[in-house]
Amino acid sequence: MITTSATYRSRTSTEPSPVDRVEPVIWGDPTGGPLTRDESTAYERDGLLVFEQLLDDGEVDRLGKDLQHLTRDPRLDGDDRVIREPDGRAVRSVFEVHRLSDAVADLATDPRLLDRAEQILGSAAYLHQTRVNFKPGFRGREFYWHSDFETWHMEDGMPQMRAVSVSVNLTPNLDCNGSLMIVPASHRTFVGCAGATPDEHFRASLRQQEYGTPSDEALARLVEAGGITQIQAPAGSAVFFDSNCMHGSNGNITPYPRNNVFLVYNSVENALVEPFGGTTPRPSYIAAREVHPLG
Amino acid sequence: MITTSATYRSRTSTEPSPVDRVEPVIWGDPTGGPLTRDESTAYERDGLLVFEQLLDDGEVDRLGKDLQHLTRDPRLDGDDRVIREPDGRAVRSVFEVHRLSDAVADLATDPRLLDRAEQILGSAAYLHQTRVNFKPGFRGREFYWHSDFETWHMEDGMPQMRAVSVSVNLTPNLDCNGSLMIVPASHRTFVGCAGATPDEHFRASLRQQEYGTPSDEALARLVEAGGITQIQAPAGSAVFFDSNCMHGSNGNITPYPRNNVFLVYNSVENALVEPFGGTTPRPSYIAAREVHPLG
């Protein structure tokens, strides 16, 4: 169960064949709570779980205000952690938000998130990455399909599929405002991507993904097998999904913004090593290289 | 009830105030069939009606094959009626398809479409415009919000809101593949747009709309009042909608293409005159200037 650079190949000149995942999906006790047996079974099978309105309106308000404030904070002008849209100045994402917002810091250690994450990981957890994503109304851009693990493995040196992402909706996720789409069961296959990664390419890729995206054929095969689940859920809902889920989202021309906070819990036993793609590691605000166990 | 250039102002240097529609929505007998009283009431109120699986699978297949064939027909290379994506060679739309496809010609006079259209228009009808729209999978582009009547009035010289559009799905319209979105009740308000129209701009606008789109504020007001209906319906379904409905669609990164045939029935009593925006009329393959009554 040890991954080497031969286990999951990607960013090669020609597209490698997809390979089956070698790691378990749930590393802890599936019935050891707080996930129920049914929830564990569903997560194991699909790679995702949706908890509607896990946070109440007051909690969502506090997070929303904190994070909107960041987009206007003059102290963050020119800060590398603030990512803007490719065609404008609108803020698309802010990284390392648990260090910029008390509300996010509190959320990260909230047992509703952390206990579920630790059950899945079968160990203590630390934050690999946090960010807020703003998909504005009218001209919100798409996020093209990708597996986070593919990127984290190749560009950050995450050894194994032993991380869980939690996306918390700050606004309603509707059928029409570019909600998160996940291919159920895609977490069971590692889809390698063609194309060597230029060094330092992450600055552009955080605006618009160009490397680490699947071929049309590979994506079509995953979708043929698993379909697409587009998450539609009210504000305060949380989606837990496996690091290797193929996911993306369409653009958004509706007036309804779609904002979310995104927290990645990694197992303390899965700390980063040298990137498997051979490039320089990305900065620590994108991929934490120090392990600080939570809880 | 006669419209003059002062009735519906648009393409002015500053945004005109929205005005109430002056024409009726249903010009014929609401209970004179084939629309039922309930359907007429809904169309009057919302400006749209969806008929699920109005065409059967065999009819959809025949249309689909005919229209896919057009995208590869070497005789249409360089034909102005074929519109390609802004960033590539993929075909986005083909205009005047009732003259290029027997299946579409038959569809245009099919009583399931034509009789309903004539009831709404209260007169004989002719084809103002027909086209097929291909929204491919993986990288289908959005169509930004617009009222067709705004364009047809300003650029083509359609005097009144007395046309009905029918969009027939050739592929499933899902929650996630950039399906048609309509703002219910928006047909009751004319939203003028800021920005003088350059002559001959239609070539660019058919690839990507730049003129004749509402301001964020005007769109937000319409949506606040009416919400958004995203049409989700199987292949063979038909959406009838008023010429002044505000509508658009998001991009499509899923592997599921979203293709439709679009037919616009105009009343023979609403033939085109000089464009109200003062520009040169667009070519007849986009806006028929001769009235040939159907049926």
mmCIF file of C-alpha atoms in Angstrom, chain A residues 53-160:
data_model
loop_
_atom_site.group_PDB
_atom_site.id
_atom_site.type_symbol
_atom_site.label_atom_id
_atom_site.label_comp_id
_atom_site.label_asym_id
_atom_site.label_seq_id
_atom_site.Cartn_x
_atom_site.Cartn_y
_atom_site.Cartn_z
ATOM 1 C CA GLN A 53 -27.627 22.621 6.614
ATOM 2 C CA LEU A 54 -24.865 21.323 8.852
ATOM 3 C CA LEU A 55 -24.316 24.971 9.831
ATOM 4 C CA ASP A 56 -27.136 27.252 10.903
ATOM 5 C CA ASP A 57 -27.919 30.661 9.392
ATOM 6 C CA GLY A 58 -26.034 32.565 12.103
ATOM 7 C CA GLU A 59 -22.873 30.555 11.467
ATOM 8 C CA VAL A 60 -23.168 31.058 7.724
ATOM 9 C CA ASP A 61 -23.645 34.808 8.210
ATOM 10 C CA ARG A 62 -20.547 35.064 10.367
ATOM 11 C CA LEU A 63 -18.432 33.184 7.819
ATOM 12 C CA GLY A 64 -19.878 35.129 4.891
ATOM 13 C CA LYS A 65 -19.170 38.501 6.483
ATOM 14 C CA ASP A 66 -15.636 37.534 7.477
ATOM 15 C CA LEU A 67 -14.815 36.290 3.993
ATOM 16 C CA GLN A 68 -16.440 39.109 2.029
ATOM 17 C CA HIS A 69 -14.415 41.442 4.205
ATOM 18 C CA LEU A 70 -11.194 39.766 3.053
ATOM 19 C CA THR A 71 -11.923 40.665 -0.576
ATOM 20 C CA ARG A 72 -11.843 44.344 0.362
ATOM 21 C CA ASP A 73 -9.009 44.248 2.888
ATOM 22 C CA PRO A 74 -6.298 46.650 1.681
ATOM 23 C CA ARG A 75 -3.715 44.654 3.667
ATOM 24 C CA LEU A 76 -4.261 41.801 1.190
ATOM 25 C CA ASP A 77 -3.598 43.926 -1.917
ATOM 26 C CA GLY A 78 -0.906 42.117 -3.847
ATOM 27 C CA ASP A 79 -0.987 39.183 -1.435
ATOM 28 C CA ASP A 80 -0.197 35.954 -3.293
ATOM 29 C CA ARG A 81 -2.963 34.162 -1.423
ATOM 30 C CA VAL A 82 -5.594 36.234 -3.236
ATOM 31 C CA ILE A 83 -6.407 34.802 -6.689
ATOM 32 C CA ARG A 84 -8.291 36.946 -9.195
ATOM 33 C CA GLU A 85 -10.382 36.055 -12.267
ATOM 34 C CA PRO A 86 -8.369 35.643 -15.497
ATOM 35 C CA ASP A 87 -10.192 38.511 -17.178
ATOM 36 C CA GLY A 88 -10.557 40.976 -14.350
ATOM 37 C CA ARG A 89 -9.914 42.057 -10.836
ATOM 38 C CA ALA A 90 -12.728 40.147 -9.138
ATOM 39 C CA VAL A 91 -11.473 37.820 -6.409
ATOM 40 C CA ARG A 92 -11.891 34.163 -7.352
ATOM 41 C CA SER A 93 -10.277 32.521 -4.336
ATOM 42 C CA VAL A 94 -8.389 33.353 -1.149
ATOM 43 C CA PHE A 95 -6.042 30.688 0.222
ATOM 44 C CA GLU A 96 -5.048 29.921 3.783
ATOM 45 C CA VAL A 97 -8.262 31.490 5.033
ATOM 46 C CA HIS A 98 -8.045 29.734 8.383
ATOM 47 C CA ARG A 99 -5.170 32.095 9.163
ATOM 48 C CA LEU A 100 -7.070 35.145 7.907
ATOM 49 C CA SER A 101 -10.504 34.538 9.430
ATOM 50 C CA ASP A 102 -11.372 33.517 13.002
ATOM 51 C CA ALA A 103 -14.660 32.116 11.759
ATOM 52 C CA VAL A 104 -12.846 29.726 9.415
ATOM 53 C CA ALA A 105 -10.318 28.801 12.106
ATOM 54 C CA ASP A 106 -13.224 27.886 14.387
ATOM 55 C CA LEU A 107 -14.912 25.946 11.603
ATOM 56 C CA ALA A 108 -11.782 23.891 10.945
ATOM 57 C CA THR A 109 -11.810 22.446 14.472
ATOM 58 C CA ASP A 110 -15.592 22.158 14.717
ATOM 59 C CA PRO A 111 -16.381 18.534 15.665
ATOM 60 C CA ARG A 112 -19.080 18.360 12.987
ATOM 61 C CA LEU A 113 -16.306 18.575 10.412
ATOM 62 C CA LEU A 114 -13.209 17.376 12.197
ATOM 63 C CA ASP A 115 -14.658 14.244 13.823
ATOM 64 C CA ARG A 116 -16.101 13.030 10.532
ATOM 65 C CA ALA A 117 -12.823 13.768 8.778
ATOM 66 C CA GLU A 118 -10.795 11.868 11.387
ATOM 67 C CA GLN A 119 -13.113 8.879 11.128
ATOM 68 C CA ILE A 120 -12.541 8.760 7.371
ATOM 69 C CA LEU A 121 -8.782 9.268 7.710
ATOM 70 C CA GLY A 122 -8.377 6.830 10.601
ATOM 71 C CA SER A 123 -5.964 9.185 12.351
ATOM 72 C CA ALA A 124 -5.520 12.720 13.581
ATOM 73 C CA ALA A 125 -5.813 15.315 10.816
ATOM 74 C CA TYR A 126 -4.160 18.568 9.828
ATOM 75 C CA LEU A 127 -5.113 21.220 7.303
ATOM 76 C CA HIS A 128 -3.498 20.630 3.927
ATOM 77 C CA GLN A 129 -5.244 23.586 2.315
ATOM 78 C CA THR A 130 -8.073 25.997 3.052
ATOM 79 C CA ARG A 131 -9.644 28.529 0.785
ATOM 80 C CA VAL A 132 -12.768 30.465 0.016
ATOM 81 C CA ASN A 133 -14.083 30.352 -3.553
ATOM 82 C CA PHE A 134 -16.211 33.164 -4.882
ATOM 83 C CA LYS A 135 -18.203 32.395 -7.992
ATOM 84 C CA PRO A 136 -19.881 35.721 -8.633
ATOM 85 C CA GLY A 137 -23.206 36.129 -10.365
ATOM 86 C CA PHE A 138 -23.497 37.187 -14.039
ATOM 87 C CA ARG A 139 -19.988 36.178 -15.092
ATOM 88 C CA GLY A 140 -18.752 33.424 -12.782
ATOM 89 C CA ARG A 141 -16.178 31.211 -14.504
ATOM 90 C CA GLU A 142 -16.177 27.469 -14.693
ATOM 91 C CA PHE A 143 -13.720 25.217 -12.838
ATOM 92 C CA TYR A 144 -12.765 22.473 -15.262
ATOM 93 C CA TRP A 145 -12.782 18.819 -14.217
ATOM 94 C CA HIS A 146 -9.898 17.588 -12.113
ATOM 95 C CA SER A 147 -8.939 15.260 -9.291
ATOM 96 C CA ASP A 148 -7.396 17.222 -6.435
ATOM 97 C CA PHE A 149 -5.241 14.242 -5.532
ATOM 98 C CA GLU A 150 -3.735 14.211 -9.018
ATOM 99 C CA THR A 151 -2.485 17.747 -8.450
ATOM 100 C CA TRP A 152 -1.547 17.265 -4.810
ATOM 101 C CA HIS A 153 0.394 14.099 -5.634
ATOM 102 C CA MET A 154 2.233 15.491 -8.646
ATOM 103 C CA GLU A 155 2.777 19.104 -7.590
ATOM 104 C CA ASP A 156 2.785 18.949 -3.787
ATOM 105 C CA GLY A 157 4.048 15.451 -2.972
ATOM 106 C CA MET A 158 1.001 14.069 -1.156
ATOM 107 C CA PRO A 159 1.872 10.362 -1.010
ATOM 108 C CA GLN A 160 -1.523 8.698 -0.728
#
